[in-house]
XYZ file of C-alpha atoms in Angstrom:
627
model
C 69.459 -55.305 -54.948
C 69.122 -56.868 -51.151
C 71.141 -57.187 -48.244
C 72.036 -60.539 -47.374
C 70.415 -61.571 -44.234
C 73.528 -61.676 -42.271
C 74.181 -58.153 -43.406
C 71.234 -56.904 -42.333
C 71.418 -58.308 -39.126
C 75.055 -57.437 -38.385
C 73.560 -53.676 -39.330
C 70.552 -53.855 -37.130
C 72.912 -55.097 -34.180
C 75.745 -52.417 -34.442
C 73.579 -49.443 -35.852
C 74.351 -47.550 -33.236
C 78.028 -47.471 -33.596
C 78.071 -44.421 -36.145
C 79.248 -43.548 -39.748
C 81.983 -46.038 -39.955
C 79.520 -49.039 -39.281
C 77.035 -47.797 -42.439
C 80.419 -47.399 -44.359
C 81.646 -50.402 -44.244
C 78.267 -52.416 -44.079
C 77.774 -50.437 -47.305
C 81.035 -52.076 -48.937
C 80.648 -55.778 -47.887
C 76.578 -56.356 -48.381
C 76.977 -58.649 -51.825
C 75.096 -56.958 -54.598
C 74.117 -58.891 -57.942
C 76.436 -57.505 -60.463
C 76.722 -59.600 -62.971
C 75.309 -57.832 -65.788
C 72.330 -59.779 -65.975
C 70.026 -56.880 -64.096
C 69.034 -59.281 -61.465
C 69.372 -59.553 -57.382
C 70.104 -62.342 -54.864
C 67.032 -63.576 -53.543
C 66.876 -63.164 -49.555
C 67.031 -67.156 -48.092
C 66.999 -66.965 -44.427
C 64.320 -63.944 -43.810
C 61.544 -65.465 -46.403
C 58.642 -63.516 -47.353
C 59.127 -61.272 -43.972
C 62.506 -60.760 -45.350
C 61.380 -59.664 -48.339
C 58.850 -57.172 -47.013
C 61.164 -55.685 -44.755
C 63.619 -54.722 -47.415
C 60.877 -53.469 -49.602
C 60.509 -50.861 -46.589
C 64.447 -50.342 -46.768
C 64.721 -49.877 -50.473
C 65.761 -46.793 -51.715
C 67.635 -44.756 -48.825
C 70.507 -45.785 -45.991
C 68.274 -47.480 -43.689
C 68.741 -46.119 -39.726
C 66.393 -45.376 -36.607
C 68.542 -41.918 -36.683
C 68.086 -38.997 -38.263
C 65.158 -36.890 -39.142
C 64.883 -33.714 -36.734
C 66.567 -34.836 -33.500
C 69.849 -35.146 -35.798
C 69.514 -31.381 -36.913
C 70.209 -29.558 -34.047
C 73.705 -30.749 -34.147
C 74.420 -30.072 -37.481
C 72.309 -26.458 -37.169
C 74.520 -25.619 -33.914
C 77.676 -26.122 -36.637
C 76.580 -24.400 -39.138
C 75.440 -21.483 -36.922
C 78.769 -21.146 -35.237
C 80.718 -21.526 -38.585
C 78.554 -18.406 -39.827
C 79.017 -16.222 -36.716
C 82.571 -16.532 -37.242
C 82.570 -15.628 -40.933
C 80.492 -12.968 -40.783
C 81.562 -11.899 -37.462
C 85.180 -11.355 -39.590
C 83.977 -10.225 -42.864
C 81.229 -7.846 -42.272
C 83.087 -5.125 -40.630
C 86.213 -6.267 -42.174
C 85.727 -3.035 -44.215
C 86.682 -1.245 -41.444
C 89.353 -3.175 -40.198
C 91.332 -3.190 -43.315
C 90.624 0.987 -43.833
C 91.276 2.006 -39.867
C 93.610 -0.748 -38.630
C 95.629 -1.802 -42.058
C 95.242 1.285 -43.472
C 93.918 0.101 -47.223
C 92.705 2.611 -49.392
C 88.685 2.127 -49.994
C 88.627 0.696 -53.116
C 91.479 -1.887 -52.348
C 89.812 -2.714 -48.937
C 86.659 -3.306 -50.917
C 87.949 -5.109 -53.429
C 89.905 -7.711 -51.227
C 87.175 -8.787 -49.023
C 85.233 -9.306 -52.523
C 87.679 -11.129 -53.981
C 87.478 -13.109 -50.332
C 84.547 -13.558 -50.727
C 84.563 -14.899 -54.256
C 87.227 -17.114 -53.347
C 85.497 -19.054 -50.284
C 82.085 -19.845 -52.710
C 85.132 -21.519 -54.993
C 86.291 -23.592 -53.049
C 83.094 -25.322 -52.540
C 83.038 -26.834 -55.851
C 86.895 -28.584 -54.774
C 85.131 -29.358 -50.935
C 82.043 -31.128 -52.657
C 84.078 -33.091 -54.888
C 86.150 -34.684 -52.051
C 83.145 -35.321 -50.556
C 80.915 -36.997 -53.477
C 84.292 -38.824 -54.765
C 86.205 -40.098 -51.183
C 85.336 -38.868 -48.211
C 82.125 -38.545 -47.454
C 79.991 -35.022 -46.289
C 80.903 -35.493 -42.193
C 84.135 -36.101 -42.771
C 84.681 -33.484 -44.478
C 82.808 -30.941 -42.243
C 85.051 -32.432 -39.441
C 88.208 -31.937 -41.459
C 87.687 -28.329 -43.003
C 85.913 -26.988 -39.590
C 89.006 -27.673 -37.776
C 91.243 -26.258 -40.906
C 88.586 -23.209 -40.465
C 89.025 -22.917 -36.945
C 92.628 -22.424 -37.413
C 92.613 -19.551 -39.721
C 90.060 -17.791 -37.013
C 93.014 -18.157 -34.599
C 95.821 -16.302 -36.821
C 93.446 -13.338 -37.670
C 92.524 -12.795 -34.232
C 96.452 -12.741 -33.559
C 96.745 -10.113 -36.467
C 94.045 -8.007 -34.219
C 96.031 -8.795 -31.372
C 99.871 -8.367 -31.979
C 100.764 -4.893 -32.962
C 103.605 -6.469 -34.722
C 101.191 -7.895 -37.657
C 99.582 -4.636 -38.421
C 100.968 -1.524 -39.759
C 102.150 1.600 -37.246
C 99.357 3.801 -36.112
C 98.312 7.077 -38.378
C 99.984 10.472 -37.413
C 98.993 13.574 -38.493
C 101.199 15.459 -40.426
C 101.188 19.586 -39.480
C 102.429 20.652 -43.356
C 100.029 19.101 -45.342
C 97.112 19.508 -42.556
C 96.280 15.115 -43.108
C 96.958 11.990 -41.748
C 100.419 10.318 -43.039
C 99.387 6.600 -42.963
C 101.737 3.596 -43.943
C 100.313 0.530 -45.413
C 101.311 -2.976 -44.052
C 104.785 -4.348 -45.059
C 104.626 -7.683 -47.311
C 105.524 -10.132 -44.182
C 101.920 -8.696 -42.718
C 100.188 -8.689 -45.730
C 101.196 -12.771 -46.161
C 99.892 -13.446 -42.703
C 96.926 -11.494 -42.990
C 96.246 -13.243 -46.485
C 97.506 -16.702 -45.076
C 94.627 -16.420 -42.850
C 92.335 -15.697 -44.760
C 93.515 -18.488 -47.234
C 92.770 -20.841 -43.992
C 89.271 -19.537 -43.892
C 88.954 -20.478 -47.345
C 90.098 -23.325 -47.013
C 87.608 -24.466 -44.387
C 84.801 -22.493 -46.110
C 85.202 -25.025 -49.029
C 84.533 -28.194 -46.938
C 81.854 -26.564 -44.929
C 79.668 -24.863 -46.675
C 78.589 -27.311 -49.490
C 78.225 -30.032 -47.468
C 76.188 -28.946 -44.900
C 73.038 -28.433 -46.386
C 72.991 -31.811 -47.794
C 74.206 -33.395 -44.895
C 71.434 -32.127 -42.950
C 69.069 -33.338 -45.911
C 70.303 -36.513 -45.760
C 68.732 -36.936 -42.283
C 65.332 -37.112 -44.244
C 64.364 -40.071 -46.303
C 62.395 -38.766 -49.802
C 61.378 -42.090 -50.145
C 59.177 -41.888 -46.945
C 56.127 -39.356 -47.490
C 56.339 -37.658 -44.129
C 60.060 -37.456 -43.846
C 59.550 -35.954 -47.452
C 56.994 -32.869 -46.615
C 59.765 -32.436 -43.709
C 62.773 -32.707 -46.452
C 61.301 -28.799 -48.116
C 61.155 -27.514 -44.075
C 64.243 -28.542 -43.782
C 65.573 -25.396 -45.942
C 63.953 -23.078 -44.654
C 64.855 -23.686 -41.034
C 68.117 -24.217 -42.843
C 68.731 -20.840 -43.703
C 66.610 -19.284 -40.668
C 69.500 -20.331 -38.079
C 72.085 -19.024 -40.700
C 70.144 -15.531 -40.718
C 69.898 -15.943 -36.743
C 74.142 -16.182 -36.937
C 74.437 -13.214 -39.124
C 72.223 -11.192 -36.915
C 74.678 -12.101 -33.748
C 77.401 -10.926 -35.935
C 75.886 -8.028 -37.618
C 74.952 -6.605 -33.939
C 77.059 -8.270 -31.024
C 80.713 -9.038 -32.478
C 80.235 -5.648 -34.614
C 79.532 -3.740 -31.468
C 82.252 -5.634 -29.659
C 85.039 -4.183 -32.897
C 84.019 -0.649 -32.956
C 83.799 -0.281 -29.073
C 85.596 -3.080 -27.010
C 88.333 -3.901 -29.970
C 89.595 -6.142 -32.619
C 90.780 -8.552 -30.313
C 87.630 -9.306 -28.927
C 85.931 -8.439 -32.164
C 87.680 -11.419 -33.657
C 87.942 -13.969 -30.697
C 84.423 -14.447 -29.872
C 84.014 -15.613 -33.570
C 86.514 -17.878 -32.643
C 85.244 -19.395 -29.209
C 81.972 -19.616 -31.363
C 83.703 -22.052 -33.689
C 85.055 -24.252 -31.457
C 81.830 -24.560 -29.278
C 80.145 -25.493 -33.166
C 82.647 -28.067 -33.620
C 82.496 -29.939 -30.521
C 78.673 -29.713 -31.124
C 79.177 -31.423 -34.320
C 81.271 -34.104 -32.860
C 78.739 -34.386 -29.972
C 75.743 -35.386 -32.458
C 77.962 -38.129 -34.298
C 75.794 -40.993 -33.019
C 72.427 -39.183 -34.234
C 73.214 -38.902 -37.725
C 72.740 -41.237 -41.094
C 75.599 -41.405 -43.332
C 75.358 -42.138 -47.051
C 79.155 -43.084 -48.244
C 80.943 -41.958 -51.017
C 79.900 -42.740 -54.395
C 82.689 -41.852 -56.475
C 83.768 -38.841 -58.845
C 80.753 -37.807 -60.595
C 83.269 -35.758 -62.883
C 84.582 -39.311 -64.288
C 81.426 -40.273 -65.327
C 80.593 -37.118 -66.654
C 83.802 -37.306 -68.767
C 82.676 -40.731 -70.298
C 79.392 -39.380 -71.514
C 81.367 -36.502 -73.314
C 84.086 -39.115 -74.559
C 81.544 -41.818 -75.250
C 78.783 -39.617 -76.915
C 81.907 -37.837 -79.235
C 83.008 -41.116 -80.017
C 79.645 -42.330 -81.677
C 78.725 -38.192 -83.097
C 78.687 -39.987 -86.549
C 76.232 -42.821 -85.712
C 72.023 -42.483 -86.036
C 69.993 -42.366 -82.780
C 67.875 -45.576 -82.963
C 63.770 -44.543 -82.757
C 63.046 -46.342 -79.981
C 64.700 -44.614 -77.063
C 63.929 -48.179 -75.077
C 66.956 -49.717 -77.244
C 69.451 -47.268 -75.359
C 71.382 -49.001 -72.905
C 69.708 -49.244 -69.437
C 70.959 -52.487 -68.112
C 71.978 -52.027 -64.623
C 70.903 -48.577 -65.678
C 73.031 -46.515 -62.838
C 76.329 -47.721 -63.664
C 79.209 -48.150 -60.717
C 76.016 -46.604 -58.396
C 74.011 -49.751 -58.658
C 75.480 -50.435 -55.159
C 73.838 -47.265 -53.739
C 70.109 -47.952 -53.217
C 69.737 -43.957 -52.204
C 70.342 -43.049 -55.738
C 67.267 -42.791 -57.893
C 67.096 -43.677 -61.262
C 66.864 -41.032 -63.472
C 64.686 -41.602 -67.371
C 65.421 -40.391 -70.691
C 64.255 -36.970 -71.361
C 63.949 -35.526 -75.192
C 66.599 -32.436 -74.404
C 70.670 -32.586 -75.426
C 69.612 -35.277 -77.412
C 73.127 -35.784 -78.796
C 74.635 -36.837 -75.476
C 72.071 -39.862 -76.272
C 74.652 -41.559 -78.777
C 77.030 -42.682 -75.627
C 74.202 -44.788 -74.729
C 74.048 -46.266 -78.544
C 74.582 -50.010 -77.861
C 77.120 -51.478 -80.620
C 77.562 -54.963 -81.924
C 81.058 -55.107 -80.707
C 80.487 -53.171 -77.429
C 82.026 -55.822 -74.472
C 79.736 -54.549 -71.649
C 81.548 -56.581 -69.211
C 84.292 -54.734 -70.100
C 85.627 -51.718 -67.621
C 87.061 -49.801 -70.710
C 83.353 -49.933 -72.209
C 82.120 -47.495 -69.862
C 83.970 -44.465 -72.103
C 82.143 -46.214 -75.131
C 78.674 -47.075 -74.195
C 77.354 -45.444 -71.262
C 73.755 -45.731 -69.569
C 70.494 -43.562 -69.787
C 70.999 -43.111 -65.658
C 74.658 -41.564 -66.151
C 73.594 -39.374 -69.357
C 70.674 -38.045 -67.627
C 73.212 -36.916 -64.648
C 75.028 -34.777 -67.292
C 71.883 -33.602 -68.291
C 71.032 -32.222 -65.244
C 74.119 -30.437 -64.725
C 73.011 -28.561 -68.266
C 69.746 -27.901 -67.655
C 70.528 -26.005 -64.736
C 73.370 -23.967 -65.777
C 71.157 -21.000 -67.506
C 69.479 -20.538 -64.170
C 72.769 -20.554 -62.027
C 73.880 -17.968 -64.088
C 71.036 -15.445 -63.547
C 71.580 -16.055 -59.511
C 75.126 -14.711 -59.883
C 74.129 -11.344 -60.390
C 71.756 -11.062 -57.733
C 75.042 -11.803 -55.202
C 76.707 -8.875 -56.721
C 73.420 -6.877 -55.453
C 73.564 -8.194 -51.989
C 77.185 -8.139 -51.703
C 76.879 -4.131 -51.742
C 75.310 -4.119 -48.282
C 78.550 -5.365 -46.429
C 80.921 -2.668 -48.902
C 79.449 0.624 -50.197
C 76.270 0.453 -48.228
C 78.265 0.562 -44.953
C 80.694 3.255 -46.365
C 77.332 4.973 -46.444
C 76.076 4.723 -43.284
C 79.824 6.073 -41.963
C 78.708 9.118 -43.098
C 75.483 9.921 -41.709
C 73.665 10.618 -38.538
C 73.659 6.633 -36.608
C 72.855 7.567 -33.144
C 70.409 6.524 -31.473
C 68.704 8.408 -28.560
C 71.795 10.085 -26.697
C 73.701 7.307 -25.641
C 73.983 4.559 -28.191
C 75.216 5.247 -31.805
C 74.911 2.464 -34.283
C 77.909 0.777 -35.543
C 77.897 1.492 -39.225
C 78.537 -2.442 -39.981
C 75.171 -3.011 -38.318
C 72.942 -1.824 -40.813
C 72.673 -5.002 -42.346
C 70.972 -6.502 -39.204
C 67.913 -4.781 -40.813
C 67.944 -7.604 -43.724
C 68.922 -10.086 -41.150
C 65.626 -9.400 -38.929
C 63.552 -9.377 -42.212
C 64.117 -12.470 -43.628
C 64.245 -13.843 -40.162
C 60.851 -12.445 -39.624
C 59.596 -13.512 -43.251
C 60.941 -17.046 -42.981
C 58.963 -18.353 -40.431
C 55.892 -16.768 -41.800
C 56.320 -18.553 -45.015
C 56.845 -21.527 -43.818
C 54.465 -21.841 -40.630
C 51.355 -19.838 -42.834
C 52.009 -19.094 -46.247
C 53.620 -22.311 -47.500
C 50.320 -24.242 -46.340
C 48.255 -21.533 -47.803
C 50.058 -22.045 -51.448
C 49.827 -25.641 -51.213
C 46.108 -25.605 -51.278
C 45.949 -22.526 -53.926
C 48.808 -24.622 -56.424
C 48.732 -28.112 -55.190
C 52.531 -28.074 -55.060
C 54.011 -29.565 -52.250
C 56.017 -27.070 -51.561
C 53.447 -23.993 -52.179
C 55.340 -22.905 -55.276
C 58.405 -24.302 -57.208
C 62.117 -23.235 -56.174
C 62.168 -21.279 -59.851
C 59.194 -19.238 -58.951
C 60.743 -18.427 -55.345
C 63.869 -17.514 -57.320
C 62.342 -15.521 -59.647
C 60.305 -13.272 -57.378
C 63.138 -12.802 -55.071
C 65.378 -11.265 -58.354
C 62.368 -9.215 -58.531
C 62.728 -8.036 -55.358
C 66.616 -7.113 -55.555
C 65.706 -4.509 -58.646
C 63.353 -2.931 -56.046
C 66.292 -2.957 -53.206
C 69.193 -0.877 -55.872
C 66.338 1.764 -56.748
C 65.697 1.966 -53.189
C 69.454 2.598 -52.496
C 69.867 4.868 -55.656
C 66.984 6.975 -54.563
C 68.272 6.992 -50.385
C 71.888 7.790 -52.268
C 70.375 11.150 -54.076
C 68.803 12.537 -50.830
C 72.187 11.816 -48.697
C 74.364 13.799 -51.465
C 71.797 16.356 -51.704
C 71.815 17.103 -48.010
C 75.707 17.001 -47.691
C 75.347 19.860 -50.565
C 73.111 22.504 -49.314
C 75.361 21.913 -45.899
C 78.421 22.904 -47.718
C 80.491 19.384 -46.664
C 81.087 18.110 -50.656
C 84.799 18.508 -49.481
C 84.464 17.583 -45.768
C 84.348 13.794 -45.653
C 85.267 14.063 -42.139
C 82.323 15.401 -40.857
C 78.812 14.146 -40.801
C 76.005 14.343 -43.219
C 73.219 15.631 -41.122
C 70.609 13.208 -42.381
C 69.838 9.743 -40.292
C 71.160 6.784 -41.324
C 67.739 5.142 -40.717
C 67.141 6.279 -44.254
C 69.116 3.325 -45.094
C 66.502 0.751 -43.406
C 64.789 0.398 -46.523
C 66.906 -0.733 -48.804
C 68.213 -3.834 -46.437
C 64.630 -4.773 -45.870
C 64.382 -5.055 -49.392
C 68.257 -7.084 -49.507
C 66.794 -9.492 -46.813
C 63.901 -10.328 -48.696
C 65.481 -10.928 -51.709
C 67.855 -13.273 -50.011
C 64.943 -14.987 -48.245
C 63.399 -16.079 -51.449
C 66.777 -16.222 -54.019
C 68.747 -17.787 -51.654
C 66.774 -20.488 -50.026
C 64.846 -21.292 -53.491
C 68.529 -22.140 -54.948
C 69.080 -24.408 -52.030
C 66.018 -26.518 -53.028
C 66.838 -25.953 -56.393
C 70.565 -27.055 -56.714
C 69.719 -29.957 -54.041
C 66.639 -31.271 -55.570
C 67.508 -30.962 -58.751
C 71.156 -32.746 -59.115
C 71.688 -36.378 -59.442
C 71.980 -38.028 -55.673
C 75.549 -38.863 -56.501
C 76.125 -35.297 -56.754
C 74.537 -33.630 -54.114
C 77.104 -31.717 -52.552
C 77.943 -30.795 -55.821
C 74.574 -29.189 -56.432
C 74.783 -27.471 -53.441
C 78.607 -26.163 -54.180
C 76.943 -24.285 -57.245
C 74.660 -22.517 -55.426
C 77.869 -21.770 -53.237
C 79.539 -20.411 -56.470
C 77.424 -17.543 -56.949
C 78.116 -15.809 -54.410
C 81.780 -16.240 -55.732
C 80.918 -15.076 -58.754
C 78.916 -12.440 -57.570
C 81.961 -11.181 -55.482
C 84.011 -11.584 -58.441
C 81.326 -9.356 -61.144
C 81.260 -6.787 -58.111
C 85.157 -6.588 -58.223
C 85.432 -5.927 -61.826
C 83.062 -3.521 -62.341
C 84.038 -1.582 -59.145
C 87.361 -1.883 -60.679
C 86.250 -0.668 -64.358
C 83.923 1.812 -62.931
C 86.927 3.655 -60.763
C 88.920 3.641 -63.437
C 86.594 5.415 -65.826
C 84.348 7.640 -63.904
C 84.054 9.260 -60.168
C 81.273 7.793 -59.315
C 83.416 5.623 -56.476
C 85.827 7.778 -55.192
C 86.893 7.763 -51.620
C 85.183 11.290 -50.546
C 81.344 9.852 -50.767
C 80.127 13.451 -50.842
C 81.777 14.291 -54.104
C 80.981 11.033 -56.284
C 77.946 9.479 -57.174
C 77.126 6.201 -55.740
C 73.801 6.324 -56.908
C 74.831 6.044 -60.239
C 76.903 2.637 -59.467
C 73.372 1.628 -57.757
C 70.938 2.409 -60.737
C 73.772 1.301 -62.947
C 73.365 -2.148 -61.269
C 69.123 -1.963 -61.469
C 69.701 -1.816 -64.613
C 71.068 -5.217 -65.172
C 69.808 -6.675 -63.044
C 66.492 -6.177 -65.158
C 67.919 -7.625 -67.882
C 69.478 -10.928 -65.832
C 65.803 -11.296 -64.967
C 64.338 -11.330 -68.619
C 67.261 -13.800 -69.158
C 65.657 -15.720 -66.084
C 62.533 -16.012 -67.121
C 63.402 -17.207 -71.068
C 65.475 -19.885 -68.943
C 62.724 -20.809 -66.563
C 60.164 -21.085 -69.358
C 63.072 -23.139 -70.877
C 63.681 -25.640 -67.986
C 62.381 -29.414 -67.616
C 62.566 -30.213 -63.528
C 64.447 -34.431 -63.884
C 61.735 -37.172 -64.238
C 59.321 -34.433 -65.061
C 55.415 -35.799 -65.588
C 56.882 -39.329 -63.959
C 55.219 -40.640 -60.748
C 57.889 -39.575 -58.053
C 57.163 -42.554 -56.272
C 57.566 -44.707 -59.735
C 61.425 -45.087 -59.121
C 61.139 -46.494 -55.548
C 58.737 -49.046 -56.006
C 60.652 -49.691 -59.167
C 63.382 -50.651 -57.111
C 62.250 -52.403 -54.579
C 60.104 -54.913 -57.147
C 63.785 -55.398 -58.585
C 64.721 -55.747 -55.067
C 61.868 -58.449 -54.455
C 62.652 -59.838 -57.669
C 63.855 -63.777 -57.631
C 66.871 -65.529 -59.785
């Protein structure tokens, strides 16, 4: 599949002019269609022709890219991230002290928030897989994001969107506090729908936008490609730390206002970054909906249930084996593998199949677009396990700060600890861990396992679901000694007050969280990235997305079904038992991790005990290939 020559050269002379160049370069180079599984020959270049394209083969060929691009596209993520968690972290307290929510409702809303924005991922991906593209939808849904910013910092701002201040009522010796009215409660929810909104756009489409700057197909851009992801997630842990510690501080002691517009002037310096490093960055277009062709392998495969697979998997149909994607060079072919053997029979090639024909596609599809399906199955037992390690973490930003509210935070004599800030313990672990993985302990692995990335993403996953069990026993245990001490100082019915035990006990347990997240989270990156079909990259990457949705939604029902059967969650900490909610969830997650392992055991990785270079030079002898 070759450029002509005066594609190439109209490419090479207007590189420079950005995404909508490669675009439309991308739709007017002729590619051999015809069905007969052969390419133009390249006329006017000759045999230097020829080798240049074998050099271009496989990936969106541009001097841009690699890490000068990243910067850009790090300085938009970071700034997207400060401004979530700069909201949602403390938003806790906000919603308890300033909207006057009851704990459990407070809780449960910024979960279900949070379930909600690793949703809308899956829709953001699509849109960018199927029609737009991954930067313009980043551009689209940051400015949609920035916008929802900007109406809750008015909610901090404007008395009239919150609810009247508490006052304290003499007879029943308590605070009288009204709840906000249903016109606040729609902005206040509007907003955050905003946030969603953008959330879904950004988030799965960054990662692999950033990834796309690296060429697999080239071995040093390749190594770089695994670096990537950890650097990845290092400036998102460097954005969490800002929030966890300066816009925190800023809410509890300057005010909401602030608290809530530097997240905002954050975003809107991350934007204009992102606009800034345009020029730098390659752009792989649109392929179309992968959910279409996943629908014709179902259809196709149901279709033919009743027929015999042939022997010989070589008699499957392979010709022009990727389908509509034989246009995109960047998209590897994928080979037959021996699981879900049933999807096989879409690929069943029938005397009376027309494969010119555009209606054939639902009746005889190719090994390429089964394998694709096959993908998306094979991973599915392992994003399930990660879903419950989300509903671990997710604890830090909810109960865990309720916790610290209680107990002893100051520092010294002058500085006390904002209760929200806890978490910056996590953040300053994994931050600390990351770059000694990847600088000293990723080498080291490579030479003990020969992988190239020091171990596999499912081994990184495993041990960090490992390490979350450790982080609730940790919390259960830290949970025992706080109720203890608020017993034998008489202040079981004095939530007011506070525990006389330091809040430093706490320290553990968010090491633990951050190292759990260092290894879960940035092993399902690699996983969910490397692992789905290059037409469905953002895709892959809006799983991993979903769950921490999920994980927001499990915490919300069992908080829910746990408060409505037992005290272990009631609003006076000193009187119910946390701890129990914490071992409670150690408990399963020991069982999602026997689960994991049956599933890793389970799992074939695509093109598994292939040649990984075997596609590319694959392609570019079809390339090279003459009439």
């Amino acid at each position: 599949m070759a450029d002509s020559c005066w594609g190439s050269r109209l490419r090479s002379l207007l590189h420079r002019q950005g995404f909508q160049v490669e675009e439309h370069i991308s739709s007017i180079d002729p590619v051999s269609d015809s069905g007969s599984g052969s390419t133009n020959e390249i006329t006017c270049g000759g045999n230097a022709e020829k080798a240049n394209l074998a050099t271009q083969v496989g990936s969106k060929t541009r001097r841009i890219g690699g890490w000068i691009s990243t910067p850009f596209i790090f300085g938009n993520e970071m700034g997207e991230r400060l401004a979530g968690f700069g909201l949602s972290m403390n938003l806790i307290t906000f919603l308890t002290l300033e909207m006057h929510m009851p704990t459990v409702k407070a809780a449960n809303i910024i979960t279900n928030f949070g379930g909600t924005c690793g949703l809308t991922p899956l829709v953001g991906a699509f849109i960018a897989d199927a029609y737009l593209g991954r930067f313009k939808t980043i551009a689209i849904t940051s400015i949609i994001y920035m916008l929802g910013v900007v109406l809750l910092t008015l909610s901090a701002a404007f008395s009239s969107l919150r609810p009247p201040s508490c006052n304290y009522h003499m007879g029943v010796s308590s605070l009288i506090c009204k709840e906000p009215s249903s016109k606040q409660l729609w902005y206040f929810f509007s907003s955050l729908f905003l946030l969603a909104v953008g959330t879904g756009g950004i988030r799965p489409n960054t990662a692999p936008f950033g990834a796309d700057q690296f060429d697999p197909s080239h071995p040093k851009e390749k190594n770089q490609l695994w670096h990537f992801f950890n650097w990845y997630y290092f400036c998102v842990g460097i954005s969490i730390l800002g929030a966890l510690t300066v816009i925190v501080w800023v809410q509890d002691n300057v005010g909401w206002t602030w608290g809530f517009g530097i997240p905002a002037g954050a975003m809107a310096i991350a934007l204009l970054s992102f606009f800034i490093g345009a020029p730098f960055f390659r752009y792989m277009p649109p392929v179309g909906s992968p959910f279409t062709r996943i629908a014709q392998v179902i259809v196709a495969s149901y279709r033919k249930r009743k027929l015999s697979l042939p022997s010989d998997t070589s008699l499957l149909h392979r010709r022009n084996d990727k389908g509509e994607l034989i246009n995109y060079p960047a998209v590897i072919e994928l080979h037959h593998s021996n699981q879900f053997t049933l999807l096989d029979k879409a690929a069943i090639v029938e005397e009376d199949n027309n494969m010119s024909s555009h209606a054939s596609r639902w009746r005889l599809c190719t090994v390429h677009q089964i394998e694709e399906l096959k993908s998306l199955l094979r991973m599915a037992p392992i994003w399930m396990t990660t879903i419950l390690v989300s509903t671990v973490i997710v604890q830090q930003g909810t109960f865990s700060v309720q916790q610290a509210r209680t107990m002893n935070r100051w520092m010294g004599y002058n500085f006390q600890m904002p209760a929200a800030s806890f978490g910056v313990f996590g953040i300053l672990m994994l931050l600390t861990w990351v770059p000694i993985y990847d600088l000293y302990v990723m080498g080291w692995l490579k030479k003990v396992t020969g992988n190239e990335r020091g171990v596999t993403p499912l081994q990184r996953i495993g041990a960090g679901l490992f390490i979350a069990i450790l982080s609730m026993v940790a919390a259960a245990a830290v949970e025992v000694k706080r109720r203890n001490v608020a017993h034998r100082h008489g202040l079981l019915d004095r939530p007011d007050l506070t525990v006389p035990i330091s809040a430093f006990w706490l320290v553990p347990q968010h090491c633990l969280f951050g190292l759990a997240e260092s290894f879960v989270f940035i092993g399902e990156l690699e996983f969910f990235y490397d692992q789905s079909p290059e037409s469905m990259r953002s895709t892959g990457t809006a799983l991993f997305w979903s769950t921490f949705a999920l994980g927001n939604y499990v915490s919300t029902a069992l908080v829910t079904l746990i408060d409505h059967n037992t005290n272990w969650l009631e609003n006076n900490l000193n009187r119910a038992h946390l701890d129990h909610f914490y071992w409670f969830l150690a408990v399963l997650s020991t069982v999602n991790l026997l689960f994991f392992l049956l599933s890793a055991h389970w799992f074939r990785y695509r093109n598994e005990g292939l040649d990984p270079d075997l596609d590319i030079h694959l392609e570019t002898s079809a390339a090279l290939k003459p009439n």
